[in-house]
Tab-separated table of C-alpha atoms in Angstrom:
chain	number	residue	atom	x	y	z
B	191	MET	CA	17.464	-31.981	35.826
B	192	THR	CA	15.323	-33.108	38.747
B	193	SER	CA	12.151	-35.077	38.239
B	194	SER	CA	10.110	-32.141	39.589
B	195	ALA	CA	11.733	-29.664	37.178
B	196	SER	CA	11.132	-32.048	34.290
B	197	ARG	CA	7.454	-32.269	35.173
B	198	VAL	CA	7.137	-28.464	35.383
B	199	LEU	CA	8.570	-28.168	31.868
B	200	ALA	CA	6.318	-30.983	30.671
B	201	LEU	CA	3.363	-29.132	32.214
B	202	LEU	CA	4.308	-25.976	30.302
B	203	GLU	CA	4.461	-27.906	27.040
B	204	LEU	CA	1.050	-29.469	27.686
B	205	LEU	CA	-0.489	-26.058	28.415
B	206	GLN	CA	0.906	-24.721	25.157
B	207	ALA	CA	-0.265	-27.691	23.144
B	208	ARG	CA	-3.717	-28.110	24.721
B	209	PRO	CA	-5.219	-24.895	26.145
B	210	GLY	CA	-8.040	-25.797	28.544
B	211	ILE	CA	-6.606	-29.168	29.551
B	212	THR	CA	-8.165	-30.314	32.829
B	213	GLY	CA	-6.456	-31.052	36.135
B	214	PRO	CA	-7.208	-34.803	35.991
B	215	GLU	CA	-5.817	-34.972	32.440
B	216	LEU	CA	-2.655	-33.196	33.538
B	217	ALA	CA	-2.286	-35.505	36.524
B	218	GLN	CA	-2.624	-38.534	34.285
B	219	ARG	CA	-0.175	-37.243	31.669
B	220	LEU	CA	2.401	-36.244	34.297
B	221	ASP	CA	1.818	-39.337	36.447
B	222	VAL	CA	1.203	-37.271	39.598
B	223	ASP	CA	-1.765	-36.443	41.822
B	224	ALA	CA	-3.975	-33.340	41.574
B	225	ARG	CA	-2.204	-31.614	44.473
B	226	THR	CA	1.150	-31.920	42.690
B	227	VAL	CA	-0.368	-30.458	39.508
B	228	ARG	CA	-1.495	-27.385	41.469
B	229	ARG	CA	1.970	-27.076	43.019
B	230	HIS	CA	3.623	-27.192	39.590
B	231	VAL	CA	1.177	-24.554	38.322
B	232	ARG	CA	2.215	-22.297	41.225
B	233	THR	CA	5.855	-22.874	40.266
B	234	LEU	CA	5.163	-21.631	36.737
B	235	GLU	CA	3.374	-18.573	38.135
B	236	GLU	CA	6.354	-17.793	40.378
B	237	LEU	CA	8.554	-17.933	37.275
B	238	GLY	CA	6.367	-15.298	35.629
B	239	VAL	CA	4.376	-17.637	33.389
B	240	PRO	CA	0.701	-16.603	33.700
B	241	VAL	CA	-1.599	-19.618	34.127
B	242	VAL	CA	-5.363	-19.273	34.587
B	243	ALA	CA	-7.722	-21.973	35.821
B	244	SER	CA	-11.418	-22.183	34.964
B	245	ARG	CA	-13.693	-24.019	37.383
B	246	GLY	CA	-16.704	-26.121	36.560
B	247	ARG	CA	-17.517	-29.083	34.368
B	248	TYR	CA	-15.700	-27.647	31.357
B	249	GLY	CA	-12.960	-25.931	33.311
B	250	GLY	CA	-9.260	-26.381	32.811
B	251	TYR	CA	-5.862	-24.704	32.712
B	252	ARG	CA	-4.512	-22.414	30.022
B	253	LEU	CA	-1.757	-19.852	29.560
B	254	LEU	CA	-2.912	-16.260	29.837
B	255	PRO	CA	-1.716	-14.196	26.852
B	256	GLY	CA	0.373	-11.292	28.116
B	257	TYR	CA	2.936	-8.696	27.149
B	258	ARG	CA	5.815	-11.057	27.821
B	259	LEU	CA	5.691	-14.340	25.991
B	260	PRO	CA	6.083	-17.449	28.127
B	261	PRO	CA	8.990	-19.779	27.411
B	262	LEU	CA	8.222	-21.823	24.316
B	263	MET	CA	8.821	-25.548	24.255
B	264	LEU	CA	9.839	-26.376	20.694
B	265	SER	CA	10.895	-29.736	19.380
B	266	GLY	CA	13.986	-29.896	17.188
B	267	ASP	CA	11.907	-30.057	14.004
B	268	GLU	CA	9.755	-27.123	15.154
B	269	ALA	CA	12.835	-25.002	15.920
B	270	VAL	CA	14.321	-25.776	12.502
B	271	ALA	CA	11.014	-24.838	10.821
B	272	VAL	CA	10.977	-21.486	12.653
B	273	VAL	CA	14.596	-20.681	11.760
B	274	LEU	CA	14.120	-21.553	8.084
B	275	GLY	CA	10.912	-19.509	8.021
B	276	LEU	CA	12.775	-16.507	9.414
B	277	LEU	CA	15.505	-16.929	6.809
B	278	ALA	CA	12.910	-16.960	4.034
B	279	ALA	CA	11.146	-13.922	5.529
B	280	GLU	CA	14.373	-11.934	5.542
B	281	ARG	CA	15.165	-12.867	1.959
B	282	THR	CA	11.747	-12.121	0.479
B	283	GLY	CA	11.071	-8.971	2.493
B	284	LEU	CA	8.077	-10.590	4.178
B	285	HIS	CA	9.345	-9.587	7.621
B	286	ALA	CA	7.984	-6.373	9.125
B	287	ALA	CA	10.826	-5.670	11.544
B	288	ALA	CA	14.300	-6.733	10.440
B	289	PRO	CA	16.053	-6.332	13.837
B	290	ALA	CA	13.363	-8.438	15.521
B	291	VAL	CA	13.816	-11.195	12.944
B	292	ALA	CA	17.572	-11.249	13.484
B	293	SER	CA	17.246	-11.281	17.283
B	294	ALA	CA	14.627	-14.071	17.143
B	295	ARG	CA	16.974	-16.171	15.031
B	296	ALA	CA	19.813	-15.518	17.461
B	297	LYS	CA	17.704	-16.497	20.495
B	298	ILE	CA	16.610	-19.771	18.933
B	299	GLY	CA	20.152	-20.473	17.798
B	300	ARG	CA	21.500	-20.061	21.326
B	301	VAL	CA	19.206	-22.719	22.773
B	302	LEU	CA	19.447	-25.315	20.005
B	303	PRO	CA	21.529	-28.392	20.778
B	304	GLU	CA	25.027	-27.902	19.385
B	305	THR	CA	24.698	-30.596	16.735
B	306	LEU	CA	21.337	-29.299	15.515
B	307	ARG	CA	22.539	-25.689	15.603
B	308	ASP	CA	25.536	-26.602	13.452
B	309	ARG	CA	23.308	-28.315	10.890
B	310	VAL	CA	20.921	-25.339	10.764
B	311	ASP	CA	23.867	-22.964	10.294
B	312	ALA	CA	25.100	-25.172	7.455
B	313	VAL	CA	21.758	-24.893	5.661
B	314	ALA	CA	21.729	-21.101	6.177
B	315	GLU	CA	25.205	-20.800	4.667
B	316	VAL	CA	24.437	-22.742	1.492
B	317	LEU	CA	20.775	-21.782	1.059
B	318	GLY	CA	20.061	-20.088	-2.269
B	319	PHE	CA	16.977	-18.259	-3.547
B	320	THR	CA	15.864	-17.844	-7.134
B	321	ALA	CA	14.264	-14.470	-6.412
B	322	THR	CA	16.235	-11.282	-5.849
B	323	ALA	CA	16.522	-10.179	-2.245
B	324	TYR	CA	14.367	-7.209	-1.297
B	325	ASP	CA	15.755	-4.518	0.980
B	326	GLY	CA	14.461	-1.300	2.426
B	327	ALA	CA	10.728	-1.943	2.042
B	328	ALA	CA	9.898	-3.431	5.453
B	329	PRO	CA	7.081	-1.494	7.159
B	330	ASP	CA	6.876	-0.652	10.822
B	331	ALA	CA	5.448	-3.679	12.650
B	332	ALA	CA	3.072	-1.527	14.731
B	333	VAL	CA	1.699	0.102	11.572
B	334	LEU	CA	1.190	-3.263	9.882
B	335	LEU	CA	-0.621	-4.704	12.907
B	336	ALA	CA	-2.819	-1.609	13.280
B	337	LEU	CA	-3.906	-1.744	9.630
B	338	GLY	CA	-4.578	-5.472	9.833
B	339	THR	CA	-6.706	-5.018	12.946
B	340	ALA	CA	-8.660	-2.157	11.359
B	341	ALA	CA	-9.337	-4.233	8.226
B	342	ARG	CA	-10.571	-7.186	10.266
B	343	ASP	CA	-12.703	-5.081	12.613
B	344	VAL	CA	-14.076	-2.740	9.879
B	345	GLU	CA	-12.615	0.404	11.428
B	346	ARG	CA	-11.736	3.708	9.803
B	347	VAL	CA	-8.212	4.978	10.380
B	348	ARG	CA	-6.353	8.229	9.884
B	349	ILE	CA	-2.928	7.610	8.391
B	350	ALA	CA	0.080	9.856	8.035
B	351	TYR	CA	1.437	9.023	4.582
B	352	ARG	CA	4.599	9.987	2.718
B	353	SER	CA	4.386	9.842	-1.079
B	354	TRP	CA	7.223	8.730	-3.360
B	355	ARG	CA	8.010	12.425	-3.840
B	356	GLY	CA	8.387	12.851	-0.081
B	357	ASP	CA	5.151	14.831	0.361
B	358	ALA	CA	3.430	14.217	3.732
B	359	THR	CA	-0.383	13.950	3.804
B	360	GLN	CA	-3.134	12.881	6.205
B	361	ARG	CA	-5.673	10.384	4.834
B	362	GLU	CA	-8.808	8.799	6.248
B	363	LEU	CA	-8.994	5.219	5.044
B	364	ASP	CA	-11.277	2.231	5.476
B	365	PRO	CA	-8.722	-0.596	5.115
B	366	TRP	CA	-10.147	-3.636	3.347
B	367	GLY	CA	-7.098	-5.848	3.038
B	368	LEU	CA	-3.323	-6.220	3.171
B	369	THR	CA	-1.255	-7.669	0.332
B	370	PHE	CA	2.373	-8.748	0.191
B	371	HIS	CA	3.632	-8.460	-3.384
B	372	ALA	CA	7.148	-8.476	-4.861
B	373	GLY	CA	8.824	-7.691	-1.554
B	374	ARG	CA	6.471	-4.897	-0.484
B	375	TRP	CA	3.378	-4.594	1.724
B	376	TYR	CA	0.286	-2.764	0.461
B	377	VAL	CA	-3.001	-1.750	2.097
B	378	SER	CA	-6.096	-1.295	-0.063
B	379	GLY	CA	-9.388	0.303	0.871
B	380	HIS	CA	-11.682	3.300	0.538
B	381	ASP	CA	-9.799	6.604	0.580
B	382	HIS	CA	-12.282	9.226	1.800
B	383	ALA	CA	-10.264	12.168	0.458
B	384	ARG	CA	-10.562	10.797	-3.092
B	385	ASP	CA	-13.845	8.943	-2.512
B	386	ALA	CA	-12.328	6.001	-4.348
B	387	VAL	CA	-10.601	2.681	-3.798
B	388	ARG	CA	-6.881	3.318	-3.413
B	389	THR	CA	-3.796	1.297	-2.586
B	390	PHE	CA	-0.960	2.568	-0.375
B	391	ARG	CA	2.491	1.172	0.328
B	392	VAL	CA	2.607	0.267	4.006
B	393	ASP	CA	6.292	1.198	4.406
B	394	ARG	CA	5.280	4.789	3.565
B	395	VAL	CA	2.626	4.894	6.295
B	396	LEU	CA	4.156	6.760	9.227
B	397	GLN	CA	1.312	6.546	11.735
B	398	VAL	CA	-2.111	4.923	12.131
B	399	GLU	CA	-4.926	6.207	14.349
B	400	ALA	CA	-8.345	4.573	14.676
B	401	VAL	CA	-11.125	7.173	14.279
B	402	GLY	CA	-14.327	5.125	14.365
B	403	PRO	CA	-16.432	2.575	12.512
B	404	GLY	CA	-15.612	2.031	8.865
B	405	THR	CA	-17.448	0.660	5.869
B	406	PRO	CA	-17.100	-3.011	4.908
B	407	ALA	CA	-15.480	-4.066	1.658
B	408	PRO	CA	-17.839	-4.632	-1.283
B	409	ALA	CA	-18.819	-8.230	-1.912
B	410	GLY	CA	-16.115	-10.042	-3.813
B	411	PHE	CA	-13.416	-7.417	-3.167
B	412	ASP	CA	-9.937	-8.909	-3.620
B	413	ALA	CA	-7.119	-6.812	-2.131
B	414	ALA	CA	-4.418	-8.756	-3.971
B	415	GLU	CA	-6.208	-8.281	-7.305
B	416	GLN	CA	-6.531	-4.565	-6.542
B	417	VAL	CA	-2.767	-4.311	-6.038
B	418	VAL	CA	-1.685	-6.178	-9.156
B	419	THR	CA	-4.185	-4.470	-11.452
B	420	GLY	CA	-3.177	-1.103	-10.002
B	421	ILE	CA	0.484	-1.805	-10.720
B	422	ALA	CA	-0.389	-2.950	-14.235
B	423	ALA	CA	-2.272	0.308	-14.858
B	424	VAL	CA	0.693	2.533	-13.994
B	425	GLY	CA	0.997	5.176	-16.694
B	426	TRP	CA	3.817	3.755	-18.788
B	427	ALA	CA	4.453	5.255	-22.193
B	428	HIS	CA	2.533	2.792	-24.401
B	429	GLU	CA	-0.879	1.159	-24.114
B	430	VAL	CA	-0.939	-2.269	-25.764
B	431	GLU	CA	-3.733	-4.571	-26.836
B	432	VAL	CA	-3.050	-8.113	-28.042
B	433	VAL	CA	-5.217	-11.144	-28.778
B	434	LEU	CA	-3.669	-14.372	-27.479
B	435	HIS	CA	-4.940	-17.436	-29.321
B	436	VAL	CA	-5.396	-19.577	-26.214
B	437	PRO	CA	-8.323	-19.995	-23.794
B	438	LEU	CA	-8.594	-17.495	-20.958
B	439	ASP	CA	-7.629	-19.952	-18.223
B	440	ARG	CA	-4.449	-20.846	-20.144
B	441	ALA	CA	-3.618	-17.181	-20.734
B	442	ARG	CA	-3.904	-16.507	-17.003
B	443	GLN	CA	-1.319	-19.207	-16.379
B	444	LEU	CA	1.100	-17.617	-18.851
B	445	VAL	CA	0.767	-13.849	-18.373
B	446	PRO	CA	1.991	-12.277	-15.106
B	447	ARG	CA	-0.866	-10.618	-13.250
B	448	THR	CA	1.095	-7.373	-12.996
B	449	ALA	CA	1.565	-7.197	-16.774
B	450	GLY	CA	-2.028	-6.220	-17.494
B	451	THR	CA	-5.591	-7.459	-17.663
B	452	LEU	CA	-7.057	-10.437	-19.499
B	453	ALA	CA	-10.571	-10.940	-20.826
B	454	ALA	CA	-12.343	-13.534	-22.939
B	455	HIS	CA	-12.228	-12.940	-26.709
B	456	PRO	CA	-13.823	-14.814	-29.649
B	457	SER	CA	-10.320	-15.797	-30.800
B	458	GLY	CA	-9.007	-16.660	-27.342
B	459	SER	CA	-8.025	-14.034	-24.792
B	460	LEU	CA	-7.627	-10.259	-24.980
B	461	PHE	CA	-4.603	-8.827	-23.178
B	462	ARG	CA	-4.467	-5.113	-22.307
B	463	GLY	CA	-1.623	-3.385	-20.500
B	464	ARG	CA	0.831	-0.517	-20.433
B	465	VAL	CA	4.558	-0.763	-21.108
B	466	GLU	CA	7.479	1.616	-21.125
B	467	HIS	CA	9.424	-0.110	-23.911
B	468	LEU	CA	7.791	-1.852	-26.858
B	469	ASP	CA	10.813	-4.035	-27.614
B	470	GLY	CA	10.549	-5.461	-24.095
B	471	ALA	CA	6.836	-6.092	-24.625
B	472	ALA	CA	7.634	-7.955	-27.850
B	473	ARG	CA	10.089	-10.215	-26.031
B	474	MET	CA	7.568	-10.882	-23.266
B	475	LEU	CA	4.866	-11.825	-25.788
B	476	ALA	CA	7.236	-14.050	-27.757
B	477	GLY	CA	8.198	-15.815	-24.540
B	478	LEU	CA	4.593	-16.893	-24.004
B	479	GLY	CA	4.990	-19.406	-26.817
B	480	VAL	CA	1.459	-18.983	-28.191
B	481	GLY	CA	-0.074	-17.551	-31.350
B	482	LEU	CA	-1.027	-13.892	-31.084
B	483	THR	CA	-2.401	-10.925	-32.994
B	484	VAL	CA	-1.287	-7.410	-32.121
B	485	VAL	CA	-4.290	-5.080	-32.115
B	486	ALA	CA	-2.493	-1.918	-31.013
B	487	PRO	CA	-0.227	-0.080	-31.333
B	488	ASP	CA	1.161	-0.583	-34.819
B	489	ALA	CA	4.669	0.017	-33.457
B	490	LEU	CA	4.361	-3.097	-31.280
B	491	ARG	CA	3.462	-5.137	-34.370
B	492	ASP	CA	6.655	-3.813	-35.995
B	493	GLU	CA	8.699	-4.768	-32.923
B	494	VAL	CA	7.288	-8.323	-32.946
B	495	ARG	CA	8.143	-8.699	-36.647
B	496	ALA	CA	11.648	-7.325	-36.071
B	497	LEU	CA	12.198	-9.746	-33.195
B	498	ALA	CA	11.036	-12.684	-35.319
B	499	GLN	CA	13.405	-11.666	-38.138
B	500	ARG	CA	16.352	-11.395	-35.718
B	501	LEU	CA	15.615	-14.848	-34.323
B	502	LEU	CA	15.392	-16.367	-37.801
B	503	ARG	CA	18.627	-14.638	-38.805
B	504	ASP	CA	20.415	-15.849	-35.700
B	505	MET	CA	19.196	-19.391	-36.289
B	506	GLY	CA	20.495	-19.247	-39.826
B	507	ALA	CA	23.865	-18.055	-38.555
B	508	THR	CA	24.221	-21.177	-36.451
């Protein structure tokens, strides 16, 4: 690579790292004069990399954001971090466009030095995750970006939504926040059709259209809390109420947020939730490893006793 080409690439890296860097600073860093800096800037522009210059005391050079991304200058460590991040995104379902994730990985892989690429591939081959992989819940990237923009800018949107039954509806929503939970994306906000706070799965949103100014979220609104409490309130067969004999902060460390709600109680913490199977609830409570008192239902108290008897019997058998 010629010295001039090396300096052009170095210039690109400096512009990415320090937007607004001045001509004299560039000249000093590249060890050239100001005229050569301007010539290298023109070279980048001819290659399709948009560079803008601001005049004046606080002027400088920066890359102009555009539809096509400029070439990125990544160090080896940065490239590895990006690849591993993409691997994790695919596994957890965090990605919003699976083909784009795969193509991004392939592009980075093609330009990595052979030795580094081989080492990254080795990590990818042996990398294990403790959580189950999530498939089929990735939303459309354009939908996700539109909802995020509307939430930030306090805009109302009209969404085309498909329910779990397959029914298609039109909703007007003031989005207040996005949440990624258990492999799925959710948007929470004020649903004008119901005049209530609702949560929608983003992968079921088919289209988003901005319709005007929205209403801001109430003070203290927590989109993630809205999602987990909503999931906990799903109408399972049995409503349970249990006193855990530990302080509230300790109970919050032990009980999954999606299991139900917790509140302070004179004897510790009060847990309320809904479950489909009481025997499963008994096992979950026993796994907390704390003293507890079942308030309701009586059938859950029976299940806890039965579980304790089975454990004692099994211990005696060994």
